[in-house]
Structures are given as C-alpha cells and as structure tokens.
Short mmCIF file of N, CA and C in Angstrom, two decimals:
data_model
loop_
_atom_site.label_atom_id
_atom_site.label_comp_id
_atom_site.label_asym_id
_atom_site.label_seq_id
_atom_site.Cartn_x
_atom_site.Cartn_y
_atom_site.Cartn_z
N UNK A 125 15.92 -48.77 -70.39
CA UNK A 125 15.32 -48.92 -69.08
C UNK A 125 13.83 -48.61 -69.17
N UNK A 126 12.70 -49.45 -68.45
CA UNK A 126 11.34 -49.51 -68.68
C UNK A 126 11.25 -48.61 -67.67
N UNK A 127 12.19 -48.55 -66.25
CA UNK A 127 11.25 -47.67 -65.53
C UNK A 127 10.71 -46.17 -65.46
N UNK A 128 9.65 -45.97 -65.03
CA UNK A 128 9.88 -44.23 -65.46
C UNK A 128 8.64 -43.39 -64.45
N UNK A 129 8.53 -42.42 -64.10
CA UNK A 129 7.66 -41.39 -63.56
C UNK A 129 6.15 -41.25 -64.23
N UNK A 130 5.24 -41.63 -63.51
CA UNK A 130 3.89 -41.71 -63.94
C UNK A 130 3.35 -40.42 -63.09
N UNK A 131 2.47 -39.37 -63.72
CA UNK A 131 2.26 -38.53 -63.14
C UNK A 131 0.88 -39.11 -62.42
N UNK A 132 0.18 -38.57 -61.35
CA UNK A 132 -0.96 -39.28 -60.37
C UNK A 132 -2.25 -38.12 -60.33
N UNK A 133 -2.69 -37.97 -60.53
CA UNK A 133 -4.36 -37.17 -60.37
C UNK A 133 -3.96 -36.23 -59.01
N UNK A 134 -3.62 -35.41 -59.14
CA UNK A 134 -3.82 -34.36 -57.81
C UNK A 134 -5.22 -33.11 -58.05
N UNK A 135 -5.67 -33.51 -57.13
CA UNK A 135 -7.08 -32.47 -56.94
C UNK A 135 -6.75 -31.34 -55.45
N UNK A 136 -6.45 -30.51 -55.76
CA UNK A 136 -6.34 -29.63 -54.65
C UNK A 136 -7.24 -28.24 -54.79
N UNK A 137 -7.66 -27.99 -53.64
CA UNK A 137 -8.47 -26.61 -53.01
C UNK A 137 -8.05 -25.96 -51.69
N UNK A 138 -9.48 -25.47 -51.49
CA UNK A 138 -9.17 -24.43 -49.85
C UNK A 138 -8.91 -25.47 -49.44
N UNK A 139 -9.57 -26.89 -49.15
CA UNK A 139 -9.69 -27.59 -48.21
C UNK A 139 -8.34 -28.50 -48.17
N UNK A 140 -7.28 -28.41 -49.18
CA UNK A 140 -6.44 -29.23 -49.09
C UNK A 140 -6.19 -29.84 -50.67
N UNK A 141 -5.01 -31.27 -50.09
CA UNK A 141 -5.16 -31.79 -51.01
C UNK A 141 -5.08 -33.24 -51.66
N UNK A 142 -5.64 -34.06 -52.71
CA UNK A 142 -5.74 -35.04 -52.68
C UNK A 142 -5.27 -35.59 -53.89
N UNK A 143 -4.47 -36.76 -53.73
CA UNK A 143 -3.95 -37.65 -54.57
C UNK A 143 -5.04 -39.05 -55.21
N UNK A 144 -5.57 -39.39 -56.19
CA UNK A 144 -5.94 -40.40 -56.81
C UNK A 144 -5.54 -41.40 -57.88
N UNK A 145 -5.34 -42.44 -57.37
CA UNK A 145 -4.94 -43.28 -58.28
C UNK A 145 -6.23 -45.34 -58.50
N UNK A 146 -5.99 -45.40 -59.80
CA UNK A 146 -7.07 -46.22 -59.66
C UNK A 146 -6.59 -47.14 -60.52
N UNK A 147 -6.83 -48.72 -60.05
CA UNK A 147 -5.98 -49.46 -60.93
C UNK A 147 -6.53 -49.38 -62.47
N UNK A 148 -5.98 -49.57 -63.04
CA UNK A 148 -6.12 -49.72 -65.05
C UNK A 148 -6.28 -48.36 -65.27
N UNK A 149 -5.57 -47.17 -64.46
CA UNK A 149 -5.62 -45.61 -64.75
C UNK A 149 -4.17 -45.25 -64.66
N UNK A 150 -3.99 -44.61 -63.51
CA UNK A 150 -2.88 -44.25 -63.28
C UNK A 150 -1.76 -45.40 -63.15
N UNK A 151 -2.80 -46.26 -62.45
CA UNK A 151 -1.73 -47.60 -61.76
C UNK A 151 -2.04 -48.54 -63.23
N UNK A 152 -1.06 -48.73 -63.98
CA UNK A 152 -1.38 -49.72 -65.38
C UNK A 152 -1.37 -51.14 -65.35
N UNK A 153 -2.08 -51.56 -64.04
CA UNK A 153 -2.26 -53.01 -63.86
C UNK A 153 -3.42 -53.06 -62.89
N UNK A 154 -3.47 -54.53 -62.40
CA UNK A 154 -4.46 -55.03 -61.90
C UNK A 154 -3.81 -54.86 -60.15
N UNK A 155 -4.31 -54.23 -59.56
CA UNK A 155 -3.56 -54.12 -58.13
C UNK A 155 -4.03 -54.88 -57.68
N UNK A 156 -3.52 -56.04 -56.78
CA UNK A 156 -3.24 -57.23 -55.99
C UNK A 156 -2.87 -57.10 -54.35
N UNK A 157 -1.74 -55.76 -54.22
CA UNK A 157 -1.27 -55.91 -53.05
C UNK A 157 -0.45 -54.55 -52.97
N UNK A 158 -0.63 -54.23 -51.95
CA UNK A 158 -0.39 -52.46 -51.22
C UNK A 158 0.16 -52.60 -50.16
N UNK A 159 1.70 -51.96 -49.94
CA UNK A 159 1.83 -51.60 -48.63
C UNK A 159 2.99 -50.45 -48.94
N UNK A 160 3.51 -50.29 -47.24
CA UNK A 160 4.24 -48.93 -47.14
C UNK A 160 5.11 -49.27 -46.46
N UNK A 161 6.43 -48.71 -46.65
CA UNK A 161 7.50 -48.45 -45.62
C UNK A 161 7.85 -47.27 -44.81
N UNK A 162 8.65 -47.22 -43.93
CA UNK A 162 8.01 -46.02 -43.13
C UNK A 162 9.14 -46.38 -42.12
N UNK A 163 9.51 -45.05 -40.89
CA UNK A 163 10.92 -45.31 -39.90
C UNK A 163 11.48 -45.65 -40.30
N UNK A 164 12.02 -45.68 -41.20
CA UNK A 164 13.60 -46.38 -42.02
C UNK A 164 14.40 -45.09 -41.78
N UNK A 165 15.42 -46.21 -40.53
CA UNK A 165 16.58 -45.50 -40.01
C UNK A 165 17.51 -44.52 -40.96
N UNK A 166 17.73 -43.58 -40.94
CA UNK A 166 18.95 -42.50 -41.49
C UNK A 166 20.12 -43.39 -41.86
N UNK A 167 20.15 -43.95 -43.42
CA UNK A 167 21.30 -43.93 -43.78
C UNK A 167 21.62 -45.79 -44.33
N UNK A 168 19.77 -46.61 -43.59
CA UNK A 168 19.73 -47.64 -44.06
C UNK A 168 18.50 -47.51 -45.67
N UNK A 169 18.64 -48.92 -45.99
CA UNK A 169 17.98 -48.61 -47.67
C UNK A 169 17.37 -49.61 -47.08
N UNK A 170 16.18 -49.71 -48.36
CA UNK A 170 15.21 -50.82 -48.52
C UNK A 170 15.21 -51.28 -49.98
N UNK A 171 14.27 -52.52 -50.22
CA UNK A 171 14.78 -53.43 -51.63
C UNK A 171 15.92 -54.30 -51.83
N UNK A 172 16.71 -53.58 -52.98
CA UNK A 172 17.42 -54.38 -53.45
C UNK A 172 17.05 -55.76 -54.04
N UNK A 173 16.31 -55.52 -55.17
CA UNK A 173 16.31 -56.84 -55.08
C UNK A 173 15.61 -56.69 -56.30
N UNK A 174 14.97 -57.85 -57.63
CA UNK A 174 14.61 -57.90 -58.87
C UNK A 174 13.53 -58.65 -58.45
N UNK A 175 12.36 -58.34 -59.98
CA UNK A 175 11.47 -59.20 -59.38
C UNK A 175 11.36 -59.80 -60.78
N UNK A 176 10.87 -61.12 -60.83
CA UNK A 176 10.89 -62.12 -62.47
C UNK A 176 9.30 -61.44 -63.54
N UNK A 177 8.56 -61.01 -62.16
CA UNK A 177 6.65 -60.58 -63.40
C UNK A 177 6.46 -59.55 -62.85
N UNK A 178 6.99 -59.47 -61.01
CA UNK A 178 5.83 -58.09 -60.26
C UNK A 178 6.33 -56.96 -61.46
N UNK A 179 4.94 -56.01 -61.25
CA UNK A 179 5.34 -54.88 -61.70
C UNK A 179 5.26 -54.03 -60.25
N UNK A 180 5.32 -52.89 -60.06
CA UNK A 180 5.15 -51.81 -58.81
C UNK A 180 5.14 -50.35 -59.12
N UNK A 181 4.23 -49.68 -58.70
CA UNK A 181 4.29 -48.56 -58.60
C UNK A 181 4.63 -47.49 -57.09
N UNK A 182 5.94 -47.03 -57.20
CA UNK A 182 6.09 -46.46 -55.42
C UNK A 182 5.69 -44.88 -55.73
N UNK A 183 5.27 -44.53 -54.63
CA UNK A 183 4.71 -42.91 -54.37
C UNK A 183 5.20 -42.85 -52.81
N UNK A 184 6.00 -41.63 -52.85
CA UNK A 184 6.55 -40.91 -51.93
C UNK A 184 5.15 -40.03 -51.05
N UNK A 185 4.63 -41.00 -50.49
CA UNK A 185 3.01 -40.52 -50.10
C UNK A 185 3.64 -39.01 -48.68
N UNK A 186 5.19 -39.46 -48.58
CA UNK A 186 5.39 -38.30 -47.14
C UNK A 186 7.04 -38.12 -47.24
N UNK A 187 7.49 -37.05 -47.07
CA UNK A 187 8.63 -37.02 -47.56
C UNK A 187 9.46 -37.63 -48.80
N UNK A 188 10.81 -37.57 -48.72
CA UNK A 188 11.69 -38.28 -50.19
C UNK A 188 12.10 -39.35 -49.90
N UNK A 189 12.38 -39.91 -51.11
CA UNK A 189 13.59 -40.25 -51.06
C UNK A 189 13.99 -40.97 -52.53
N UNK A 190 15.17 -41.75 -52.52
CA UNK A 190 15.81 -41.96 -53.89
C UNK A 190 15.39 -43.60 -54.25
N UNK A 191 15.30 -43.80 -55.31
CA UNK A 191 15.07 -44.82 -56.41
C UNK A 191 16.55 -45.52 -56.76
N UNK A 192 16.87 -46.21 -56.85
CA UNK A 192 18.14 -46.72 -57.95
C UNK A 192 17.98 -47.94 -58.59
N UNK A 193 17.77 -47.86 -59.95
CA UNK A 193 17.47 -48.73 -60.66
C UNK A 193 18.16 -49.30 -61.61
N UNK A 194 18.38 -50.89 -61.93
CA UNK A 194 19.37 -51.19 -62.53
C UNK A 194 18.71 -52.12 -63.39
N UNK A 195 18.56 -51.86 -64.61
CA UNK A 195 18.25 -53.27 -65.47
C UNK A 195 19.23 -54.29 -66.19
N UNK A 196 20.43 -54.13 -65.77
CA UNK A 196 21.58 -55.15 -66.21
C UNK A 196 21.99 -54.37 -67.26
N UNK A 197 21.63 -53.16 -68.04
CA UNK A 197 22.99 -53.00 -68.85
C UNK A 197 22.64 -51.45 -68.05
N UNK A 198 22.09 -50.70 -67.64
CA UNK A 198 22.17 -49.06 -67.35
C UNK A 198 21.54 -48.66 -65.92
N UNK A 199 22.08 -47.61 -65.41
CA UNK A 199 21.89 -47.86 -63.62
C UNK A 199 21.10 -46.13 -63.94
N UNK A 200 20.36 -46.01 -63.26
CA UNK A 200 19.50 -44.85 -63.11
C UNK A 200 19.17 -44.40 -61.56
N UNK A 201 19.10 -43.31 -60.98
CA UNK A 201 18.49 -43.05 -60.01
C UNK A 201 17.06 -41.76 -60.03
N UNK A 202 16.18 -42.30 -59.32
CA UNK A 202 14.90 -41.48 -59.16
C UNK A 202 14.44 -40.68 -57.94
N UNK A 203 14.40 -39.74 -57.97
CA UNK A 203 13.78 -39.20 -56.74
C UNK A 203 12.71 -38.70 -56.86
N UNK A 204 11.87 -39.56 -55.35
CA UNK A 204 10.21 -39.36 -55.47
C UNK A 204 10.15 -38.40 -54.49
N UNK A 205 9.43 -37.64 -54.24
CA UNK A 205 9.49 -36.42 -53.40
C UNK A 205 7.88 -35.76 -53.36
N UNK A 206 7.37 -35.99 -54.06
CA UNK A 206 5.64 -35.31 -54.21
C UNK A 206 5.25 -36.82 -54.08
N UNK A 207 3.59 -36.54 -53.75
CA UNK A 207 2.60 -37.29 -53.67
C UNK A 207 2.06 -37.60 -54.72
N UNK A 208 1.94 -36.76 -55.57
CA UNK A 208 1.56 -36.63 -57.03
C UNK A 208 2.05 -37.15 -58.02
N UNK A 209 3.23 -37.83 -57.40
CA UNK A 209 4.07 -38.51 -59.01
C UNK A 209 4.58 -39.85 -58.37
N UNK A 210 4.16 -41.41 -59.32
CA UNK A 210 4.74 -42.48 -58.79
C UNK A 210 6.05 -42.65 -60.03
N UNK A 211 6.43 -44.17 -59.36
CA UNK A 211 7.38 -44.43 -60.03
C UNK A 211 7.33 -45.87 -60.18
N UNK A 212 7.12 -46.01 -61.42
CA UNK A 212 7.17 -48.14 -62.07
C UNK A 212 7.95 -48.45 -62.22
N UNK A 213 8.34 -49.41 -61.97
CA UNK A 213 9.52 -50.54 -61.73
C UNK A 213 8.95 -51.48 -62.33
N UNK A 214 9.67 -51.73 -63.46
CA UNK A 214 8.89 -53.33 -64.17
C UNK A 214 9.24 -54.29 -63.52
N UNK A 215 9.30 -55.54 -64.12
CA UNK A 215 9.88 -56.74 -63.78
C UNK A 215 11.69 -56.99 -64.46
N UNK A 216 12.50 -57.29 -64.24
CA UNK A 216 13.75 -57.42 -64.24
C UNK A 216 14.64 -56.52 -63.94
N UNK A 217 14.00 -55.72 -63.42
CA UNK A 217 14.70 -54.35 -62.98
C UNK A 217 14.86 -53.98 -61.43
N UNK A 218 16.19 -54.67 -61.28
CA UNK A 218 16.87 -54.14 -59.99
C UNK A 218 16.89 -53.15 -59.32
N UNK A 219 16.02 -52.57 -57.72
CA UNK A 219 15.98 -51.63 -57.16
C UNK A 219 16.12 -51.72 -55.86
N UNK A 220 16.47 -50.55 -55.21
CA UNK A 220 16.78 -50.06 -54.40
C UNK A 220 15.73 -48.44 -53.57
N UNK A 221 15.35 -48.59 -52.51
CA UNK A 221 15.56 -47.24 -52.11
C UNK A 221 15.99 -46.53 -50.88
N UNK A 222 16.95 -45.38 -50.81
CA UNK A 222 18.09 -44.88 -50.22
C UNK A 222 17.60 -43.48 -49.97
N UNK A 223 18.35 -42.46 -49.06
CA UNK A 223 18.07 -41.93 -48.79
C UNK A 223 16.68 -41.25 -47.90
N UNK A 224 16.47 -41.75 -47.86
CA UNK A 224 15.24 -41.73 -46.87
C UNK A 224 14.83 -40.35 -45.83
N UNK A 225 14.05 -39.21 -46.21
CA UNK A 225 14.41 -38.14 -45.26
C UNK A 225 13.33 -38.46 -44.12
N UNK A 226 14.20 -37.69 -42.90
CA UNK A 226 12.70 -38.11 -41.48
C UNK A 226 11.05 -38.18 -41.56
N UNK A 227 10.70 -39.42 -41.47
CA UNK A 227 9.05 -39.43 -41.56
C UNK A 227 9.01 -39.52 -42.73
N UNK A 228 9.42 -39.63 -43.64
CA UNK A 228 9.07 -40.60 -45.17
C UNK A 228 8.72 -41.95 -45.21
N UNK A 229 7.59 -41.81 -46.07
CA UNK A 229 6.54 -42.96 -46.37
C UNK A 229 6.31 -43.57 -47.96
N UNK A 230 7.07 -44.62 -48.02
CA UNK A 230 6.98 -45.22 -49.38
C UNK A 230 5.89 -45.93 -49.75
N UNK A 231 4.87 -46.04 -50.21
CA UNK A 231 3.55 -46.28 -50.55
C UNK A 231 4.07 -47.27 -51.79
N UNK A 232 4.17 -48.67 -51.76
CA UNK A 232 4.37 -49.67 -52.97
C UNK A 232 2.97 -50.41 -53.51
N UNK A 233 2.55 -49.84 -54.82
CA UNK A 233 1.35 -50.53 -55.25
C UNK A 233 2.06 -51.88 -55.89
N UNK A 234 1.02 -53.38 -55.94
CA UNK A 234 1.63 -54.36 -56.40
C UNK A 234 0.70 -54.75 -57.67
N UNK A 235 1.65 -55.67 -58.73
CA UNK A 235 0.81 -56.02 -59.38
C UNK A 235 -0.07 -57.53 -59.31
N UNK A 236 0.60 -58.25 -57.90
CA UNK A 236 0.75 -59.40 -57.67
C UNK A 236 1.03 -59.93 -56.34
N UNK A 237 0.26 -61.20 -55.78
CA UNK A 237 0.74 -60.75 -54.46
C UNK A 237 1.92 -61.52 -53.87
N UNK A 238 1.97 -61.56 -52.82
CA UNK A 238 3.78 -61.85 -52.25
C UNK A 238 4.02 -63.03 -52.83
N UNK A 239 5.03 -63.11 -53.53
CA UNK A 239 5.57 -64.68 -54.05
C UNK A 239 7.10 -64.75 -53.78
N UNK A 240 7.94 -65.33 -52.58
CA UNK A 240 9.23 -65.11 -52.59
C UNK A 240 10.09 -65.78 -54.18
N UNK A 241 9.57 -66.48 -54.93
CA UNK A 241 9.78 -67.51 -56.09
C UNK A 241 9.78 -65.88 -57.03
N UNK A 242 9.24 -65.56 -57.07
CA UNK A 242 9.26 -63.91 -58.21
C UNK A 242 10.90 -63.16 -57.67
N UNK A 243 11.08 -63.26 -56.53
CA UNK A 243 12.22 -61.84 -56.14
C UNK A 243 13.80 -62.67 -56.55
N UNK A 244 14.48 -62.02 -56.79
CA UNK A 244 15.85 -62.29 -57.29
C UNK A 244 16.80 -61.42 -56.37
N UNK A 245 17.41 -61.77 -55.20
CA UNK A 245 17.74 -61.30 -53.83
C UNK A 245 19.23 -61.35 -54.23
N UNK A 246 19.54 -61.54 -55.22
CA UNK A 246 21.42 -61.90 -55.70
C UNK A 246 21.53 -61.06 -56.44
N UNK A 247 22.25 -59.97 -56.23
CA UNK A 247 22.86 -59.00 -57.85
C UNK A 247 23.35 -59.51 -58.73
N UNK A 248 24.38 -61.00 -58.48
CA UNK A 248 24.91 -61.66 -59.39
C UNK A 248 24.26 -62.80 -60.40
N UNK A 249 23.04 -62.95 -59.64
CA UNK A 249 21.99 -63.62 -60.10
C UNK A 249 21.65 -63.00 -61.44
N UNK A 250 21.55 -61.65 -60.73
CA UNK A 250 19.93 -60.81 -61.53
C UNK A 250 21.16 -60.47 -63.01
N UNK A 251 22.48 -60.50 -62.37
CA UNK A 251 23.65 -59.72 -63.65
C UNK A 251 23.61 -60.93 -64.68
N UNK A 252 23.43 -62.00 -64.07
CA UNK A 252 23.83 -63.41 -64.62
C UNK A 252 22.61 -63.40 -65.74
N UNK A 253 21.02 -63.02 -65.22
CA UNK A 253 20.05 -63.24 -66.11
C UNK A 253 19.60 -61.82 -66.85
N UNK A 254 19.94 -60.76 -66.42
CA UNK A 254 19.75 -59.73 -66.98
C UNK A 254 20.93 -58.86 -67.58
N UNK A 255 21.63 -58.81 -66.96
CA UNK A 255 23.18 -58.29 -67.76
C UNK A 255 23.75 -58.47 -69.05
N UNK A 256 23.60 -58.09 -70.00
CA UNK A 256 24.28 -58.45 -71.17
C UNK A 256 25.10 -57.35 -72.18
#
C-alpha cells in the first residue's frame, strides 16, 4: 500500500499555532485544486471511490476522523486527528472517510483538477482493475 502519513510544518508559540504546507514540500506534487468537507452528518461517510492519476493529500484541519483505504489486495484504516499530519492517497487506491467527529473539517489537497473520467465510483470496477 502507497498510502501513508506525511508529517506537515507546525510552528507554534504564545501566539498560537500554525500549520504550513507548500506544494513540491510537504505536499509532493504540483497542487491544482483544494477543497474541504465539513457538516458531514453523524454516521454518514464521504469518498469511496478510486482515482486512475489524482494523487491527494487530506489534513484533518478540525477535528477527526477515519481514512479507509483499499488498494485491491490490503485494506488499511487511518486516523487523521491533528492539523499537523496529512495523509496521501495515491492513485488506484480506494478510499473512504468515516467517522466524522462534530465540526470536523477535511482539507483535500489535489494533484489535478476535477476530471469525473479519473474517479472509479464501482468497487467492482476498481477490484476488477486493481485486485489481484
């Protein structure tokens, strides 16, 4: 499994504290496209789904929550919980995220921007081309 925990630049003082990330640093690509999820009801998930090139980096920018990642032969789960630590998801690698605690904010860096032709929305699909 490619995916894994990238630690993120935390600078903290009196005044607080701050997270940095910069593409071709922390983020190991060319960032294209940024967004966040956020109010995700108690007990619903987001994702599911493979992508054929995106890469992504998610940061738990506000509260947790869980990762589940599947690359067709081994299933993993991640929990992001600090600001300070993302999590990459390559390309052929099936995810999910669950658990969701109140007021959690999933922060998804992209490597690429929206292409529905990249996402693989079928598990049986993704088992069919990645499963072996």
């Amino acid at each position: 499994m490619k995916t894994r925990y990238i630690p993120l630049r935390h600078i903290g003082d009196h005044r607080g504290d701050m997270t940095v990330v910069e593409e071709l640093g922390e983020v190991p690509f060319e960032v294209k496209r940024v967004f966040w999820n956020y109010n995700v009801p108690e007990g619903k998930s987001r994702g599911a789904h493979a992508h054929k090139q995106l890469r992504q980096l998610l940061v738990a920018v506000h509260g947790s929550f869980t990762v589940n990642v599947d690359d067709g032969k081994e299933q993993q789960s991640f929990v992001l919980d600090t600001p300070w630590q993302g999590l990459l998801v390559e390309p052929g690698e099936w995810s999910s995220e669950d658990f969701f605690s109140p007021g959690a904010v999933c922060l998804v860096i992209c490597s690429d921007h929206y292409d529905e032709n990249d996402y693989i929305r079928d598990y049986d699909e993704f088992k069919k081309i990645y499963g072996k």
